[in-house]
Coordinates of C-alpha atoms in Angstrom, one line a residue:
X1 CA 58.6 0.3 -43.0
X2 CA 59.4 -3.3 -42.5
X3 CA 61.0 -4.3 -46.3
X4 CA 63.5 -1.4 -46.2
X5 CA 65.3 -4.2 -44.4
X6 CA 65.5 -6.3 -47.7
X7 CA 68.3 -4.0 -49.4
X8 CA 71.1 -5.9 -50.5
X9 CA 74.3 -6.3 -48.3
X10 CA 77.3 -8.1 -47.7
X11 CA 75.7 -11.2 -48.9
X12 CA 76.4 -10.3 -52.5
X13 CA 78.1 -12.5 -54.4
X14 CA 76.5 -15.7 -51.9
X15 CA 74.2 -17.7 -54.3
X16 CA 73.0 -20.2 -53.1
X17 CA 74.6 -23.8 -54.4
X18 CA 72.6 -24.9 -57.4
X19 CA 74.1 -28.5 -57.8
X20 CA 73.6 -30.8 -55.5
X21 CA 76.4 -32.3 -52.9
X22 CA 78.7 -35.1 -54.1
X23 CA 76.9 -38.3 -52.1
X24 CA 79.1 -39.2 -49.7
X25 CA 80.1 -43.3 -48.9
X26 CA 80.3 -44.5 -45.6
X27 CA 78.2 -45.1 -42.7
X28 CA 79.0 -41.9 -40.8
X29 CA 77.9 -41.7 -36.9
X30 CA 74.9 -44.2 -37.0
X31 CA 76.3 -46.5 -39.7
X32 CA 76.7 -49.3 -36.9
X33 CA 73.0 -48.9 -35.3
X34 CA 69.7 -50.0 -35.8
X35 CA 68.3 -46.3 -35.4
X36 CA 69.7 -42.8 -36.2
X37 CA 69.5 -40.9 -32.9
X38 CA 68.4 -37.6 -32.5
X39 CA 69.7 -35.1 -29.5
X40 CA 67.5 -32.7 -27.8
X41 CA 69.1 -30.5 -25.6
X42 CA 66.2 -28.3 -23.8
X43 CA 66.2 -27.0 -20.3
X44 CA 63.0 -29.5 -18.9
X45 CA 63.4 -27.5 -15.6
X46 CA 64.6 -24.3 -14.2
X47 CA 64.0 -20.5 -15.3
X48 CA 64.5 -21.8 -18.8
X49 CA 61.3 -24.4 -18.7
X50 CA 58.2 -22.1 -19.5
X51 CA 60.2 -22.1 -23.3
X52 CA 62.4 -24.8 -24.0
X53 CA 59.9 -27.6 -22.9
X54 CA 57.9 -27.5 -25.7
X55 CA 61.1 -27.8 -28.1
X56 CA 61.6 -31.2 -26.8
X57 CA 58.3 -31.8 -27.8
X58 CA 58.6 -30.5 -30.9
X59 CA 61.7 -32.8 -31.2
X60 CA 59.4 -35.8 -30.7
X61 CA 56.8 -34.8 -32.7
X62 CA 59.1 -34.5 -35.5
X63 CA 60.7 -37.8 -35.0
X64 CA 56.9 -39.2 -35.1
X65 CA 56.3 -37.7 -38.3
X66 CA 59.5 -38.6 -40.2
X67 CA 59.6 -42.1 -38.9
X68 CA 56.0 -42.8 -40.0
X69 CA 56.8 -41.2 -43.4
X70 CA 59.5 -44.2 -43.2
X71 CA 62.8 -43.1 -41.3
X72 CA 66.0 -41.6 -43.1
X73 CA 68.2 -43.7 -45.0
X74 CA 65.9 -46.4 -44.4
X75 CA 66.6 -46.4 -40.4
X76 CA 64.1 -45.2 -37.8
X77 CA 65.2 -42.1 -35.8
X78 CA 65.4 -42.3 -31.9
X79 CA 64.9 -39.3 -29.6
X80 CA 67.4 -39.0 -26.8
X81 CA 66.5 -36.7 -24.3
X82 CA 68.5 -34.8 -21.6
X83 CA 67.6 -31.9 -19.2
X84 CA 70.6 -29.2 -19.0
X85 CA 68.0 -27.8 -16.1
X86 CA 68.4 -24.1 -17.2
X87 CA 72.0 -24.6 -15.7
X88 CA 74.6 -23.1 -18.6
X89 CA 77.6 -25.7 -17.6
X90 CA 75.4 -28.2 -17.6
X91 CA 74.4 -27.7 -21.2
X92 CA 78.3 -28.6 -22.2
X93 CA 77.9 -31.8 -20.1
X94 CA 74.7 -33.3 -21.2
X95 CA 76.0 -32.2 -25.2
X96 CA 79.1 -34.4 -24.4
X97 CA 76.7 -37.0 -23.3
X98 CA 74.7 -37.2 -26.7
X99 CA 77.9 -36.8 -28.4
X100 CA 79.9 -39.1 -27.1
X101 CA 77.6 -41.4 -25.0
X102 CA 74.8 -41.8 -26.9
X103 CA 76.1 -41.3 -30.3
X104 CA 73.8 -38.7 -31.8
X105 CA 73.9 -37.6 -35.3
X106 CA 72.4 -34.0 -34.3
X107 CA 71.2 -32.0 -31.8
X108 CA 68.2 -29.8 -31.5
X109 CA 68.6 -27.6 -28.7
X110 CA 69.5 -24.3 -26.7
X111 CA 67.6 -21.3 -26.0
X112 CA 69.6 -18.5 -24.4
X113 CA 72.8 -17.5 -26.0
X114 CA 75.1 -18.5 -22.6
X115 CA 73.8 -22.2 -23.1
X116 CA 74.9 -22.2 -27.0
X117 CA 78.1 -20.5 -26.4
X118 CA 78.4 -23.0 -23.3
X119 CA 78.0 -26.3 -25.3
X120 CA 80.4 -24.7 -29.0
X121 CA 83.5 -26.1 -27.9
X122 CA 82.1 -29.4 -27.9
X123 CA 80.2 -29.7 -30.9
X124 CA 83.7 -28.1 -32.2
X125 CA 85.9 -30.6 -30.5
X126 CA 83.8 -33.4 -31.1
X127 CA 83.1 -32.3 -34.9
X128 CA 79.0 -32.6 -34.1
X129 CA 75.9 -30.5 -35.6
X130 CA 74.0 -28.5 -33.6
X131 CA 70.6 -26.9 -35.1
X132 CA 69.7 -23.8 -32.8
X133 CA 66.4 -22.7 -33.2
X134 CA 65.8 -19.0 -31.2
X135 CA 66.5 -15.3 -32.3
X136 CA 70.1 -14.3 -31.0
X137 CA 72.5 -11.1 -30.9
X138 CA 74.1 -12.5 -34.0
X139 CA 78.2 -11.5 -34.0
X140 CA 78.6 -15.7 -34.6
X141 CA 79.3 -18.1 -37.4
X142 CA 80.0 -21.1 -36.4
X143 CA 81.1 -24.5 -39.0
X144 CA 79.0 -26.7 -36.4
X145 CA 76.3 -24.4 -36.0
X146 CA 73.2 -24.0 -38.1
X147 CA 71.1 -20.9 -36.9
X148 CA 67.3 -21.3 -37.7
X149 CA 66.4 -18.0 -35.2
X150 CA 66.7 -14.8 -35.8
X151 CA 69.8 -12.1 -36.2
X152 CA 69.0 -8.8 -35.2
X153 CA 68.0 -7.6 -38.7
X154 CA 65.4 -10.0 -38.8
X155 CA 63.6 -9.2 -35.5
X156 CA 65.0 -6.3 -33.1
X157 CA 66.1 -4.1 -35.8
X158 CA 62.6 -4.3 -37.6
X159 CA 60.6 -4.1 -34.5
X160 CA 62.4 -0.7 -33.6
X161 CA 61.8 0.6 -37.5
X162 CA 57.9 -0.5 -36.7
X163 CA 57.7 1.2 -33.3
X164 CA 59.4 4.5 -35.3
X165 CA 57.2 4.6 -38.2
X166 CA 54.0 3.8 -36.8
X167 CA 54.0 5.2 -32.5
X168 CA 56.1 7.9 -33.7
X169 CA 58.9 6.8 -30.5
X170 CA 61.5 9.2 -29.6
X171 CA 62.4 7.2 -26.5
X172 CA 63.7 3.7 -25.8
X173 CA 64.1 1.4 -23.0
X174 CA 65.8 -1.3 -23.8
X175 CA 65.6 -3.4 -21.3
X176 CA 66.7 -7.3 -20.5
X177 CA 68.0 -10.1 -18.7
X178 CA 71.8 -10.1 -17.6
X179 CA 73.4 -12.0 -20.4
X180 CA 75.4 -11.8 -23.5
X181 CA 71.9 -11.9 -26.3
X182 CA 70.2 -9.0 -24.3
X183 CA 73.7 -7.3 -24.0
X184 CA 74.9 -7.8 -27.2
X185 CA 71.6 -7.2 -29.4
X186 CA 71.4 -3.8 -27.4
X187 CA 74.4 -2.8 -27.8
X188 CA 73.8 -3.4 -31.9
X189 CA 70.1 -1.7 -31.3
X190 CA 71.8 1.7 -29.7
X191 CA 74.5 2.2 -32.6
X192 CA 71.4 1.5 -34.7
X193 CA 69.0 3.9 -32.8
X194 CA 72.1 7.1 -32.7
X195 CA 72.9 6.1 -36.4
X196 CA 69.1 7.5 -36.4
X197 CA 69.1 10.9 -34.4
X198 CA 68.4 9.5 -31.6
X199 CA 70.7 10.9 -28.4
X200 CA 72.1 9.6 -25.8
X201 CA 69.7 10.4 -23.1
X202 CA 66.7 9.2 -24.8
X203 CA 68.0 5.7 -24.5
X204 CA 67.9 4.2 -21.0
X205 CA 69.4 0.5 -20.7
X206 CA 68.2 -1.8 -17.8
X207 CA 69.4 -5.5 -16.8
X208 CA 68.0 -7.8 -14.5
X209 CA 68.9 -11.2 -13.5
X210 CA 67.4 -14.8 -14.7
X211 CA 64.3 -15.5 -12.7
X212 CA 63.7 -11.9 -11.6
X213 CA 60.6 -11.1 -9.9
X214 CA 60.2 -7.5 -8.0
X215 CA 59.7 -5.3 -11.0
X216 CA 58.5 -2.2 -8.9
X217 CA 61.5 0.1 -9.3
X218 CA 62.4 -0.9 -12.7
X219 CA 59.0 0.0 -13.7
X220 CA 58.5 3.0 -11.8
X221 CA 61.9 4.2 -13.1
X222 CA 60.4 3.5 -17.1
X223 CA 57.5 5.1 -15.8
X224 CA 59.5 8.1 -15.2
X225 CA 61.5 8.0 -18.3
X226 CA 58.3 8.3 -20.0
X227 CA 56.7 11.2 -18.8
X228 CA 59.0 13.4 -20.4
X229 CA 56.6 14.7 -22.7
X230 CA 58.2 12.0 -26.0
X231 CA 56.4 8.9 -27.3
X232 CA 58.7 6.0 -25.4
X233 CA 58.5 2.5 -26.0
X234 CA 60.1 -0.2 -24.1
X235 CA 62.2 -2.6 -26.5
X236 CA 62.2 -6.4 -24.1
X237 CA 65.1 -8.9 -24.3
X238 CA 63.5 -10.2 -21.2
X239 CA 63.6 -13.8 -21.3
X240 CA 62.1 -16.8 -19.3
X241 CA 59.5 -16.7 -16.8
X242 CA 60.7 -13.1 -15.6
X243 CA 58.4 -11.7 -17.9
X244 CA 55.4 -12.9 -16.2
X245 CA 55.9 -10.5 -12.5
X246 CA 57.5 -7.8 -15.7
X247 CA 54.0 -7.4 -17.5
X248 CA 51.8 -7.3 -14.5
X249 CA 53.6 -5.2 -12.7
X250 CA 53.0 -2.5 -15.3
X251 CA 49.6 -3.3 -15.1
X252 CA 50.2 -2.6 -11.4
X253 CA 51.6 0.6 -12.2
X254 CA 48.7 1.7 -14.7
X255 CA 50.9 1.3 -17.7
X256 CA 49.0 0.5 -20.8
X257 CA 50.0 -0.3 -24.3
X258 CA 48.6 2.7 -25.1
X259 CA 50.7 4.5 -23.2
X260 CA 54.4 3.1 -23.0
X261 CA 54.1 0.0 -25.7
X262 CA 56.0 -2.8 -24.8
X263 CA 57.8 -4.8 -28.2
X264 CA 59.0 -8.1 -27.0
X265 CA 61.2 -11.0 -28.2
X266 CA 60.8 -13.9 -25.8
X267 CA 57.7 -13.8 -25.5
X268 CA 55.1 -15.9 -27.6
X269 CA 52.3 -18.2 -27.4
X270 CA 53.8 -20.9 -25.3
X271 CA 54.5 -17.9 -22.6
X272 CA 51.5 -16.7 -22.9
X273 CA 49.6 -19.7 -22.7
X274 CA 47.8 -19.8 -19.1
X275 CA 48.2 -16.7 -17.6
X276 CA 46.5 -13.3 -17.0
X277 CA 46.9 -11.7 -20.0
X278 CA 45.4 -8.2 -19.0
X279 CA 48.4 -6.8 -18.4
X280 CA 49.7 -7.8 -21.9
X281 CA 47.0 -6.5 -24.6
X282 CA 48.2 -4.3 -27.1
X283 CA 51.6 -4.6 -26.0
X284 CA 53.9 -6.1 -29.2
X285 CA 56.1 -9.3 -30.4
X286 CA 59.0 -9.0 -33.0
X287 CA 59.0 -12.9 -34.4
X288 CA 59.2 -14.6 -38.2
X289 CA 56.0 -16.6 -37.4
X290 CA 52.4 -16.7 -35.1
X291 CA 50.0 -19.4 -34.4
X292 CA 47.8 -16.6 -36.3
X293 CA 48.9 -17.1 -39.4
X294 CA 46.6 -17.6 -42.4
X295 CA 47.7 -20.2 -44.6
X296 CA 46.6 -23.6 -45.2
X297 CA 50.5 -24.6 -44.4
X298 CA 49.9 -23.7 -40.7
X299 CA 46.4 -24.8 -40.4
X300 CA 47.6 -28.0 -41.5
X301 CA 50.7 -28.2 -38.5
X302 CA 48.1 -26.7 -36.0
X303 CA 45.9 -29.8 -36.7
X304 CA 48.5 -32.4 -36.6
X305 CA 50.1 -30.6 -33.6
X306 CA 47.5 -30.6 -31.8
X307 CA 46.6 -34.4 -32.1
X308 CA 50.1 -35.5 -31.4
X309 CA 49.8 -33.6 -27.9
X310 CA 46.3 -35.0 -27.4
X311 CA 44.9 -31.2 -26.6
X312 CA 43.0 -28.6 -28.9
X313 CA 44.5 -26.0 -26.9
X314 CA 48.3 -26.2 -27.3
X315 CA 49.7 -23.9 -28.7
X316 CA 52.8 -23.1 -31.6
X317 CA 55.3 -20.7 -31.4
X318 CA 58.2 -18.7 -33.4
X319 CA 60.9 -21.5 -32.0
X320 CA 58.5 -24.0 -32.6
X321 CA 58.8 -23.0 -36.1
X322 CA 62.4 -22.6 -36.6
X323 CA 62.5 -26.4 -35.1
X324 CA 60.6 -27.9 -37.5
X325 CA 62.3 -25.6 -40.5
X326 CA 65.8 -26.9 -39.0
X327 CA 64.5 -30.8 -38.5
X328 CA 63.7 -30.6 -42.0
X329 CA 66.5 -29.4 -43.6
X330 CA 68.8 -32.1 -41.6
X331 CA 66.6 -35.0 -42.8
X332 CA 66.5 -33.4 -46.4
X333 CA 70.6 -33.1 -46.1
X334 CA 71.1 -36.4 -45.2
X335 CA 69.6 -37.7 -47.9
X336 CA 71.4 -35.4 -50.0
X337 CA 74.3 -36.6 -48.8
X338 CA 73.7 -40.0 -47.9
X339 CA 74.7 -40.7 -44.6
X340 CA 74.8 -38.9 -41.2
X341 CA 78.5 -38.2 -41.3
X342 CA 79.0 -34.5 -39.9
X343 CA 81.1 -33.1 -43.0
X344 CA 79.4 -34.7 -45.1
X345 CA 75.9 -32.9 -44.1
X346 CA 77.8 -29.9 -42.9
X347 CA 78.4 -29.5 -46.4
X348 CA 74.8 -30.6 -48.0
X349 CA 73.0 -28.5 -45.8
X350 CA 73.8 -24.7 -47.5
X351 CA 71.3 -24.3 -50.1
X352 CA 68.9 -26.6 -48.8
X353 CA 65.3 -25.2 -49.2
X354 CA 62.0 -26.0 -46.9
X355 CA 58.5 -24.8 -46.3
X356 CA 58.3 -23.1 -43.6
X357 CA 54.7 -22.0 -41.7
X358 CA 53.9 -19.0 -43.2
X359 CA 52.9 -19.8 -46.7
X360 CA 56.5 -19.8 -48.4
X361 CA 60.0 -21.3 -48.1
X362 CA 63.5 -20.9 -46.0
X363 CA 66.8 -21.4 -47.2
X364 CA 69.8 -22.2 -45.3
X365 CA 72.6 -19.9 -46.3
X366 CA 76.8 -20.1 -46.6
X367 CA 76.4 -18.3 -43.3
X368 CA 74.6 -21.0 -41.4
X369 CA 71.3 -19.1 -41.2
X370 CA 68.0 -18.9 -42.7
X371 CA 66.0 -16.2 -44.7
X372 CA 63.0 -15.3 -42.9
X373 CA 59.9 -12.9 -43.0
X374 CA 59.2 -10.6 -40.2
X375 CA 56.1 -10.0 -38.1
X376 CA 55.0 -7.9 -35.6
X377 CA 52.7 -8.7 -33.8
X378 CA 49.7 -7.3 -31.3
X379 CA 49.0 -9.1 -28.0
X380 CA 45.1 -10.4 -27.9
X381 CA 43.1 -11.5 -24.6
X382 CA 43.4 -15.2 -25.9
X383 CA 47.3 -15.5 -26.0
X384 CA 47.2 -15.1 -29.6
X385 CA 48.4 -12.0 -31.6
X386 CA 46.7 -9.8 -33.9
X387 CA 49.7 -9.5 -36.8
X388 CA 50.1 -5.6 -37.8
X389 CA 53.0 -5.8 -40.1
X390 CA 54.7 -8.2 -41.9
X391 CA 57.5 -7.8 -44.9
X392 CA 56.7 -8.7 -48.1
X393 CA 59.7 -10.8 -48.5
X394 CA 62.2 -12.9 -47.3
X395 CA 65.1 -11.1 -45.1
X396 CA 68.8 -12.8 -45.4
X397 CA 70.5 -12.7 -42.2
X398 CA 73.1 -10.7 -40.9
X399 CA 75.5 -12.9 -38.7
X400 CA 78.3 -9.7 -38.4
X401 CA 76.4 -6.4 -37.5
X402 CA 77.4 -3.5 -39.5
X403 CA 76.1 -1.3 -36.4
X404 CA 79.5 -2.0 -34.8
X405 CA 83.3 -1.2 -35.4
X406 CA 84.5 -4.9 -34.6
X407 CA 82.0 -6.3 -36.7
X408 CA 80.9 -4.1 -39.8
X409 CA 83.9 -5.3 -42.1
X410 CA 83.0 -9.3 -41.3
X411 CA 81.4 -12.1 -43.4
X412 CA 80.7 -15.5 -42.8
X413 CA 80.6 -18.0 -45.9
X414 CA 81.2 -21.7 -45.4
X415 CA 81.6 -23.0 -48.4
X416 CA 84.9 -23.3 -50.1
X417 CA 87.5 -21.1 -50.9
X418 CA 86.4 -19.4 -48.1
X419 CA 85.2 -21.4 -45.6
X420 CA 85.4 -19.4 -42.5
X421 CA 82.9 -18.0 -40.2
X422 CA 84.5 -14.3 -39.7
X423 CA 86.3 -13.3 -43.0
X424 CA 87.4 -9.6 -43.0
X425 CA 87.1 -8.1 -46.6
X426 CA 88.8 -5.3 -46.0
X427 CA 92.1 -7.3 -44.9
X428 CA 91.3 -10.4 -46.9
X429 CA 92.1 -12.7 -44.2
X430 CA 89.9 -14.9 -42.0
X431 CA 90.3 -14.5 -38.3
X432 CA 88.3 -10.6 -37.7
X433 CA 87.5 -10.0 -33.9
X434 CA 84.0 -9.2 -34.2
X435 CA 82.2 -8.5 -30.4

């Protein structure tokens, strides 16, 4: 079950900081301006658009919110938006733009790992904060980076343990788009799956490109992989709007839930929203929050969501989420800290606590991520899921799988002494090599 993924791990010895930050003087980036501007860095076109547009919204919204609760540090915020078109340099452009151009304080932004890892050595060179909101492989730490999505223990990892306990699998598919989150958080879920029992040839590994659209081999060859008399379940690091020809193509093929159950982790409301969903029902979702949820928390952002866009049908989602959880805990650093100087709310922003959607609270971590619950979720025919599982906690990331050689011996903690993003503590130094 889900909460055997609460034991205790590397993170011992990480409390959180109790005291607050030392305010810091000074007038930091947008000491000299009449607003505080805010980047958002989402792909408004391209492969990427059927997810990352409604980030940017979310952006907005935000801003909305926060400046009609009266601003931070007594300024108004201003959105600036750019549109890195789904096109991975691009991203490291239009980040150098907010950056240096427009003077941002922060950026919300990225979806798929290539963009993020595109746009680090600028945030690094240009010593800026980026908040990245979407479940990743992990193997990263980075002093400019605050993770509000998902490591693998706190989605894929779970989601296989589900499929295990509950469909009894015995074969995987793990199959996703050609880039280094699919590869990567593969990779992690295979060590995982042979630490298991499971062999070799019970795991079959497919990659397609971004955009990808003729789905009739691929699923004839899963088709085949699962008529081998074992339970087999396809494990989906299928992102963008390839997932749309994916699904109904198995329906095409007379694949049901039933029969080969799907457990994806790109897909969620906002992909769901306006299309066939025949193909999808009873097929899965591995996130850390629904549009289902219960609480009066989430009811609450539905309702105000849902009046900002000006339409009772618009949907939330898991990155949705992990935006608003990471606008928060900026605006609550800053104000720790008192200013929008980067170090300054670099520093302020481990151990900051916020509410997030599902009824209790995230904390930002010395590794630059947040605790999370889990949820699994069941596709329904209105684009909503059906939540079968959930753990009863909070689960800490793990930024350095302990799956893999390179990466099992590796900690990240940014506070002082150690201050470093891939400490070894077998060797003592920081510097390990990680994936």
């Amino acid at each position: 079950m889900l909460n055997m993924f609460t034991h205790a791990r590397r993170m011992a010895g990480r409390a959180l900081v109790g005291a607050a930050a030392l305010a810091l003087a000074g007038g930091g980036v947008a000491s000299a301006q009449e607003t505080i501007k805010v980047g958002v860095l989402h792909s408004l076109s391209g492969t990427m658009a059927i997810s990352e547009t409604t980030l940017k919204d979310t952006v907005l919204f935000m801003v909305q919110e926060q400046n009609a609760a009266g601003g931070v540090l007594g300024k108004k915020l201003e959105a600036v938006v750019v549109d890195p078109a789904s096109n991975w340099p691009l991203f490291a452009e239009k980040a150098r733009e907010l950056i240096a151009k427009e003077k941002v304080a922060v950026v919300f932004g990225c979806w798929t790992s290539v963009s993020r890892k595109s746009v680090l050595p600028v945030f690094k060179e240009l010593n800026s904060i980026l908040f990245y909101p979407v479940q990743y492989e992990g193997e990263e730490s980075e002093r400019n980076v605050f993770y509000t999505g998902a490591a693998p223990n706190q989605q894929a990892i779970p989601a296989v343990d589900y499929l295990m306990a509950n469909e009894d699998v015995e074969r995987w598919v793990l199959a996703g788009t050609d880039y280094v989150y699919p590869r990567t958080t593969n990779k992690i879920l295979e060590a995982y799956l042979k630490s298991k029992g499971v062999k070799e040839e019970d795991i079959m590994i497919n990659y397609t490109p971004f955009g990808h659209s003729d789905w009739q081999t691929i699923v004839a060859d899963i088709k085949k992989f699962g008529s081998a008399g074992k339970k087999t379940a396809v494990v989906s690091t299928i992102n963008g709007d390839a997932n749309v020809p994916f699904y109904k193509e198995l329906g095409n093929q007379g694949i049901k839930a039933t029969d080969i159950p799907v457990v994806a982790f790109s897909v969620g409301e906002e992909e769901l929203a306006g299309i066939d969903t025949k193909p999808l029902l009873g097929h899965l979702a591995a996130w850390n929050y629904f549009q289902s949820v219960d609480v009066p928390e989430n009811a609450d952002f539905i309702k105000k969501w849902q009046a900002y866009t000006k339409n009772d049908k618009r949907v939330t989602n898991d990155p949705m989420e992990a935006t608003v959880i990471g606008f928060n805990m900026w605006v609550k650093a800053v104000e720790k800290a008192g200013t929008t100087d980067a170090d300054a709310v670099i520093d302020a922003l481990i151990g900051i606590t916020v509410p997030n959607l599902s009824g209790g609270f995230s904390a930002m971590m010395p590794n630059h991520h947040i605790t999370k619950p889990v949820l699994i979720g069941e596709i329904k025919e209105d684009g909503q899921f059906d939540i079968v599982e959930q753990t009863p906690g909070l689960i800490v990331a793990e930024e350095w799988s302990p799956y893999l050689e390179g990466s099992k011996d590796l900690i990240a903690d940014w506070r002082k002494p150690l201050n470093c993003g891939n400490f070894n503590v077998k060797t003592g130094k920081c510097g390990g090599a990680g994936q």
